JSON list of C-alpha atoms in Angstrom, two decimals:
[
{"chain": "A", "resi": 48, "resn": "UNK", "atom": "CA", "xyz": [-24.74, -12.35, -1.07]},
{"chain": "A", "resi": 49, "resn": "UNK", "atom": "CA", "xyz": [-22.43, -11.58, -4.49]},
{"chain": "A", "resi": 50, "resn": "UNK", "atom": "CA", "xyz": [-20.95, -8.14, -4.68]},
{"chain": "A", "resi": 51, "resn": "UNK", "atom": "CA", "xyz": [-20.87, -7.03, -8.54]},
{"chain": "A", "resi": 52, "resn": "UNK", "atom": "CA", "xyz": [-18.75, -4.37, -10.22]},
{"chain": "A", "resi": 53, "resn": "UNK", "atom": "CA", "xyz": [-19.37, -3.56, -13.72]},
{"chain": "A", "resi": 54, "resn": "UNK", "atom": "CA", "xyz": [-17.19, -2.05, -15.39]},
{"chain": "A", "resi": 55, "resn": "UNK", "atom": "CA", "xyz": [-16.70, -0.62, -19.40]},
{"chain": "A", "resi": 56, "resn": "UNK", "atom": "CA", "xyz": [-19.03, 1.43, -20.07]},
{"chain": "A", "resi": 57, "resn": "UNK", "atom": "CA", "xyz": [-18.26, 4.72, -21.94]},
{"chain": "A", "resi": 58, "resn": "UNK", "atom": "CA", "xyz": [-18.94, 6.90, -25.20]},
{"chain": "A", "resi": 59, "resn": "UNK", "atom": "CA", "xyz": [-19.38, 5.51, -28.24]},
{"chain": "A", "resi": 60, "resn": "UNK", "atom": "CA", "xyz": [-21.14, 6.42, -31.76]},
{"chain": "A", "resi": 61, "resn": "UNK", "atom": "CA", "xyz": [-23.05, 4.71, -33.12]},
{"chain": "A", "resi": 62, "resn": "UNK", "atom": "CA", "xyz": [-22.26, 1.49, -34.76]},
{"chain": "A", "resi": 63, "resn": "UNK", "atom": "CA", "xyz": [-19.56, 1.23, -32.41]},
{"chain": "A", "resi": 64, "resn": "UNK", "atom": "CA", "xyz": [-18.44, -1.54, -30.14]},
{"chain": "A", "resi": 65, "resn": "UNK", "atom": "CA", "xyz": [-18.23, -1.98, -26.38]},
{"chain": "A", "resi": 66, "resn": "UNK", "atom": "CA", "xyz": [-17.72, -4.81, -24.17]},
{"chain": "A", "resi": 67, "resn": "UNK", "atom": "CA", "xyz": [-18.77, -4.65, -20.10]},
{"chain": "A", "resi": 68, "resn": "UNK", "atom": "CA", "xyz": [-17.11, -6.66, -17.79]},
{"chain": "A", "resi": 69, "resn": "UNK", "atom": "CA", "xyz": [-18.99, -7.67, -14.89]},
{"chain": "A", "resi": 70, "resn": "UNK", "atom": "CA", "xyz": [-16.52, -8.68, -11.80]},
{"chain": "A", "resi": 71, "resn": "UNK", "atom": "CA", "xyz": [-18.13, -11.00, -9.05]},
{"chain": "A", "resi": 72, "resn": "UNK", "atom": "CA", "xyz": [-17.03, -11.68, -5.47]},
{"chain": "A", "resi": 73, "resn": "UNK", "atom": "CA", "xyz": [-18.58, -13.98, -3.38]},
{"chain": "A", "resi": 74, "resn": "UNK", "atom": "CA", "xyz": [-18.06, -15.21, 0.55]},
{"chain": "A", "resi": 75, "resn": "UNK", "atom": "CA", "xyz": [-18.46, -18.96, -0.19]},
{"chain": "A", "resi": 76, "resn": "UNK", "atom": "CA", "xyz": [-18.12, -20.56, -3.48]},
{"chain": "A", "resi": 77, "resn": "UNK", "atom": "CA", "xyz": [-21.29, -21.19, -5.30]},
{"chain": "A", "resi": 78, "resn": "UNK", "atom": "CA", "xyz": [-22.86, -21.69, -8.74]},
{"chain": "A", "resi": 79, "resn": "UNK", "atom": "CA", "xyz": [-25.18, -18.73, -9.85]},
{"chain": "A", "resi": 80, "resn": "UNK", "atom": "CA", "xyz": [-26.93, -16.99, -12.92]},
{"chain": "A", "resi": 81, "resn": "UNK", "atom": "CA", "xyz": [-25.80, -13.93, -14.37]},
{"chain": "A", "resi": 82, "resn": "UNK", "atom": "CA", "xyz": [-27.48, -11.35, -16.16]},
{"chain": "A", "resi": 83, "resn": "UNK", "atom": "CA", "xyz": [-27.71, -7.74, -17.46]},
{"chain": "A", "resi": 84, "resn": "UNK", "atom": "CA", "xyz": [-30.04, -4.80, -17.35]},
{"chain": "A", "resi": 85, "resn": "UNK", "atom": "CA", "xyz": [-30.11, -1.68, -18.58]},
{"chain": "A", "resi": 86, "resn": "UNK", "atom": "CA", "xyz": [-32.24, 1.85, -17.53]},
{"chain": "A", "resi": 87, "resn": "UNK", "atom": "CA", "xyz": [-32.44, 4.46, -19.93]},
{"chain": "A", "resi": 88, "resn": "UNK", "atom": "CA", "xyz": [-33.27, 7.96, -17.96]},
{"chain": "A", "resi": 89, "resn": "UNK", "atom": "CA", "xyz": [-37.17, 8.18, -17.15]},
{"chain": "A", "resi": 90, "resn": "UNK", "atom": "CA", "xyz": [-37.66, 4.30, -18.25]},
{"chain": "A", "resi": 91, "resn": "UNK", "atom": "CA", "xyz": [-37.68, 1.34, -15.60]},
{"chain": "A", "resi": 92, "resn": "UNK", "atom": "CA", "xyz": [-35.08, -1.16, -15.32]},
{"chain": "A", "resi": 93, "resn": "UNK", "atom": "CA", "xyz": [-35.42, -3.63, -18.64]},
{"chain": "A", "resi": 94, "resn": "UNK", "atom": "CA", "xyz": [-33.81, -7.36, -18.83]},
{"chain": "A", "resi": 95, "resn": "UNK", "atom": "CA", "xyz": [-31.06, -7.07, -21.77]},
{"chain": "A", "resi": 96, "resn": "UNK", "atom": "CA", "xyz": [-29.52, -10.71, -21.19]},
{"chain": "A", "resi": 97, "resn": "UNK", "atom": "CA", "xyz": [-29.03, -13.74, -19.39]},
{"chain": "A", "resi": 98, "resn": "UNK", "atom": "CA", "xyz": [-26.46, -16.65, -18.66]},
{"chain": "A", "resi": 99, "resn": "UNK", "atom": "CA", "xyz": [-26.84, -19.85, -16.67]},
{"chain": "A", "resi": 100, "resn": "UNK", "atom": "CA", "xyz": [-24.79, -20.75, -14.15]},
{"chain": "A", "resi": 101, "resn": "UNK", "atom": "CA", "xyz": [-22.83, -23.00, -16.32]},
{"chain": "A", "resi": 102, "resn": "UNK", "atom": "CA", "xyz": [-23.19, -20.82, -19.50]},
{"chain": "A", "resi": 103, "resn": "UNK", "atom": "CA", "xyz": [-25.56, -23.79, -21.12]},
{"chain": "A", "resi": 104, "resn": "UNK", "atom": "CA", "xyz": [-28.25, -21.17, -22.09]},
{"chain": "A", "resi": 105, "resn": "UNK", "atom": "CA", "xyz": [-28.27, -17.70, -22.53]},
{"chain": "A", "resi": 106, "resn": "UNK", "atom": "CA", "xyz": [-31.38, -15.69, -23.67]},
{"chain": "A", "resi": 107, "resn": "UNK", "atom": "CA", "xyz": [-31.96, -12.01, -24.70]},
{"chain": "A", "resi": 108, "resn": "UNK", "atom": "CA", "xyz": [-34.23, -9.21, -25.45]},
{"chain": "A", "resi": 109, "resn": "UNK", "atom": "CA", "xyz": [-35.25, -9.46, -29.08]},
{"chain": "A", "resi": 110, "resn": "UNK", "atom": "CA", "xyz": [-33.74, -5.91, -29.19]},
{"chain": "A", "resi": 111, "resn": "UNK", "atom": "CA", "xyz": [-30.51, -6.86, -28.62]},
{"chain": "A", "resi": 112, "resn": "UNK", "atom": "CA", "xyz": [-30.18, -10.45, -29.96]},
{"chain": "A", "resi": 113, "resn": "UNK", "atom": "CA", "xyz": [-27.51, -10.60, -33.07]},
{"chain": "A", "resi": 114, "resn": "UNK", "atom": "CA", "xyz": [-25.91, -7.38, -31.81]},
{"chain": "A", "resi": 115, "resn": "UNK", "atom": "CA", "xyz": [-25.32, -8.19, -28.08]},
{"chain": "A", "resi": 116, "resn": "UNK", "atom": "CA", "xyz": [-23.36, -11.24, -27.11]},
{"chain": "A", "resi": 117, "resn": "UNK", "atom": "CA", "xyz": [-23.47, -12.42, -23.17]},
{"chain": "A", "resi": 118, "resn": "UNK", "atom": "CA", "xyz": [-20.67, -15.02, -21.86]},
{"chain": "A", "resi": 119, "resn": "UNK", "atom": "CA", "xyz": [-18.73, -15.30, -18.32]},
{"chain": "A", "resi": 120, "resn": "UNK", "atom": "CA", "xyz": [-15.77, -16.65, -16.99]},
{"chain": "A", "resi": 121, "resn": "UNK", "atom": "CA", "xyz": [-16.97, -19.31, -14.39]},
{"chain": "A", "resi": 122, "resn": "UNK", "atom": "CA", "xyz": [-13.51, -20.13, -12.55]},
{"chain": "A", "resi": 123, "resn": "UNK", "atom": "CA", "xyz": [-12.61, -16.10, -12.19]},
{"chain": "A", "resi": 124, "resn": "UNK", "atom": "CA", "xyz": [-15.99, -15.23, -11.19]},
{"chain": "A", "resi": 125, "resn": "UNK", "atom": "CA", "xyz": [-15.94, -12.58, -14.53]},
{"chain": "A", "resi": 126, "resn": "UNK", "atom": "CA", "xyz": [-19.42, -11.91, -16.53]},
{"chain": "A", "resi": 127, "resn": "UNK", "atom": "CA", "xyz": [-18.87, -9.93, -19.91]},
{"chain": "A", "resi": 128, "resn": "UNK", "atom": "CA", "xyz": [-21.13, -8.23, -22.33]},
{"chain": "A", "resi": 129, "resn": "UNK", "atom": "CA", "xyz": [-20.58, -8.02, -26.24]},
{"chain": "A", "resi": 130, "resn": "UNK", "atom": "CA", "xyz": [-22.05, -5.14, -27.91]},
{"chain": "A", "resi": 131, "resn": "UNK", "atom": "CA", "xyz": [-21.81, -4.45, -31.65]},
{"chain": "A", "resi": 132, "resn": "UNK", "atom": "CA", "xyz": [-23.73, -2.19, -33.77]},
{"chain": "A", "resi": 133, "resn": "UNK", "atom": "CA", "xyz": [-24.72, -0.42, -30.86]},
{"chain": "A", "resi": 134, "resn": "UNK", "atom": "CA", "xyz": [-27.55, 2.56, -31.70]},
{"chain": "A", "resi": 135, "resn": "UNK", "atom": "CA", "xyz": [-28.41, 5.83, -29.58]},
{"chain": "A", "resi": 136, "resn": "UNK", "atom": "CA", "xyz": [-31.42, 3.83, -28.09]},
{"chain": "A", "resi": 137, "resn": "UNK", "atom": "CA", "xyz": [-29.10, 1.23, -26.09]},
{"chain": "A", "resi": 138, "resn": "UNK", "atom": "CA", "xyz": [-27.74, 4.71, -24.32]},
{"chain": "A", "resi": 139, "resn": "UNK", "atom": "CA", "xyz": [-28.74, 3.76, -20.41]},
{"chain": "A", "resi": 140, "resn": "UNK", "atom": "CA", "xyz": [-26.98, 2.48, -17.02]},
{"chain": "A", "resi": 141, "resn": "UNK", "atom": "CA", "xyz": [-26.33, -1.43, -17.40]},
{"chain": "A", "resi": 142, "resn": "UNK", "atom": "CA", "xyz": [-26.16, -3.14, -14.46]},
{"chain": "A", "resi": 143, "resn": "UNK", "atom": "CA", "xyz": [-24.87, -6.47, -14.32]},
{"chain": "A", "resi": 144, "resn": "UNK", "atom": "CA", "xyz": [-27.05, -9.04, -12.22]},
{"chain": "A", "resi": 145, "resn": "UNK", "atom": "CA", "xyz": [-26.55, -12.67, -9.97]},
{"chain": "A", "resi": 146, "resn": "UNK", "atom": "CA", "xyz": [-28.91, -14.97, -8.54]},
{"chain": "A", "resi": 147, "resn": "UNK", "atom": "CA", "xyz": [-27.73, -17.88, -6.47]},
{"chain": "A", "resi": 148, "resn": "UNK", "atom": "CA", "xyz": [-30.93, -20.31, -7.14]},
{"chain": "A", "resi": 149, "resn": "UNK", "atom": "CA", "xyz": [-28.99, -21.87, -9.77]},
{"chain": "A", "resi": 150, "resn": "UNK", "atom": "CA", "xyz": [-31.20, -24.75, -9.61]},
{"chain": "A", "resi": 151, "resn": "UNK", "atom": "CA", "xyz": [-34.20, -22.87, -10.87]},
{"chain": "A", "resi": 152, "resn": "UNK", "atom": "CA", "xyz": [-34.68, -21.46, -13.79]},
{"chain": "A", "resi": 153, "resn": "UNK", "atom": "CA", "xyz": [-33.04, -18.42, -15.15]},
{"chain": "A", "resi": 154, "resn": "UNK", "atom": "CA", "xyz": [-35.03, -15.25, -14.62]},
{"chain": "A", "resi": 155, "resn": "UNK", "atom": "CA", "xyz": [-35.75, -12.37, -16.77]},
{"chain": "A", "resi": 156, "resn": "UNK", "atom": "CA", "xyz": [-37.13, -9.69, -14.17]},
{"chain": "A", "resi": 157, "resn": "UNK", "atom": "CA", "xyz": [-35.65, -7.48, -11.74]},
{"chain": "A", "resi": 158, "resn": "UNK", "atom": "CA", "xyz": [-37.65, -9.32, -9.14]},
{"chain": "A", "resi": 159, "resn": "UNK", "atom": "CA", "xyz": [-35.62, -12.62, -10.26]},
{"chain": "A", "resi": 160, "resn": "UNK", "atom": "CA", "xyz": [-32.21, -11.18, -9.06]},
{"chain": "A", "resi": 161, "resn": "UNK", "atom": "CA", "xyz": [-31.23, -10.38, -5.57]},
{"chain": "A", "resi": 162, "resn": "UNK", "atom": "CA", "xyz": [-27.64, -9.01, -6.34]},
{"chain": "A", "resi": 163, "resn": "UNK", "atom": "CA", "xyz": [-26.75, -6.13, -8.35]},
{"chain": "A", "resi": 164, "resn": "UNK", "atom": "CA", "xyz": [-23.98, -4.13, -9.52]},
{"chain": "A", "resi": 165, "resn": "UNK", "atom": "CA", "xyz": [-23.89, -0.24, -9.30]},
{"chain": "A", "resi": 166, "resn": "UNK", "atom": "CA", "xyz": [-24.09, 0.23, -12.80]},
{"chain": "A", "resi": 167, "resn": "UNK", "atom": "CA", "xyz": [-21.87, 1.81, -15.98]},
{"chain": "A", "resi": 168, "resn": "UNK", "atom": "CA", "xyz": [-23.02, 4.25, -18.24]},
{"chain": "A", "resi": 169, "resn": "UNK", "atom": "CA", "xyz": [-23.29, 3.29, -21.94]},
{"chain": "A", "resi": 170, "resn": "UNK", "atom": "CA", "xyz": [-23.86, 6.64, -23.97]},
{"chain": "A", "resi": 171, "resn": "UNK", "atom": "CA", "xyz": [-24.49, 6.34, -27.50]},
{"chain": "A", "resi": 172, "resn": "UNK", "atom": "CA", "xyz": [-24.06, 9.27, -30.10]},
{"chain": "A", "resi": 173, "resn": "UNK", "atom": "CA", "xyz": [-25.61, 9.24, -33.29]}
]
């Protein structure tokens, strides 16, 4: 199992800038993916983006791609999360995402990750 804390989130207006930090701790050293998702109140959990385990792909959701920018820190166990030009409709809980099964494919579902972060609260003002 990886424990996650995310951490960063906050009030911003829009056009603004914020970068989450996504802190990992693990019993035994392994490889794993990383990811974020976000949940805006009354909407389910939706994939934002996604890292490999050693940062050779990354993917996002084409509402976020050129604004968002994912990356991690492999050695210190630290996943981050770029976002620029944010808008009020990025306003949700982002939770910050790990799954160990580095040797299959990333995922893009909720069902694809087994560890999770509690979440930080990106508001958005317009």
């Amino acid at each position: 199992q990886i424990q996650l804390v995310e951490s960063g989130g906050g009030l911003v207006q829009a056009g603004g800038s914020l970068t989450l930090s996504c802190a990992a701790s693990l019993r035994t050293r392994s490889t794993y993916h990383m990811a974020w998702f976000r949940q805006a109140p009354g909407k389910e959990r939706e994939f934002v983006a996604a890292i490999t385990w050693n940062s050779g792909s990354v993917y996002y959701h084409d509402s976020v791609k050129d604004r968002f920018t994912i990356s991690r820190d492999i050695p210190n166990d630290m996943g981050y999360l770029q976002m620029n030009r944010l808008k009020p409709e990025d306003t949700a809980v982002y939770y910050c995402a790990a799954d160990r099964r580095s040797w299959m494919p990333i995922g893009r579902t909720v069902e694809d990750f087994v560890s999770w972060g509690q979440g930080t609260q990106v508001t958005v003002s317009s």
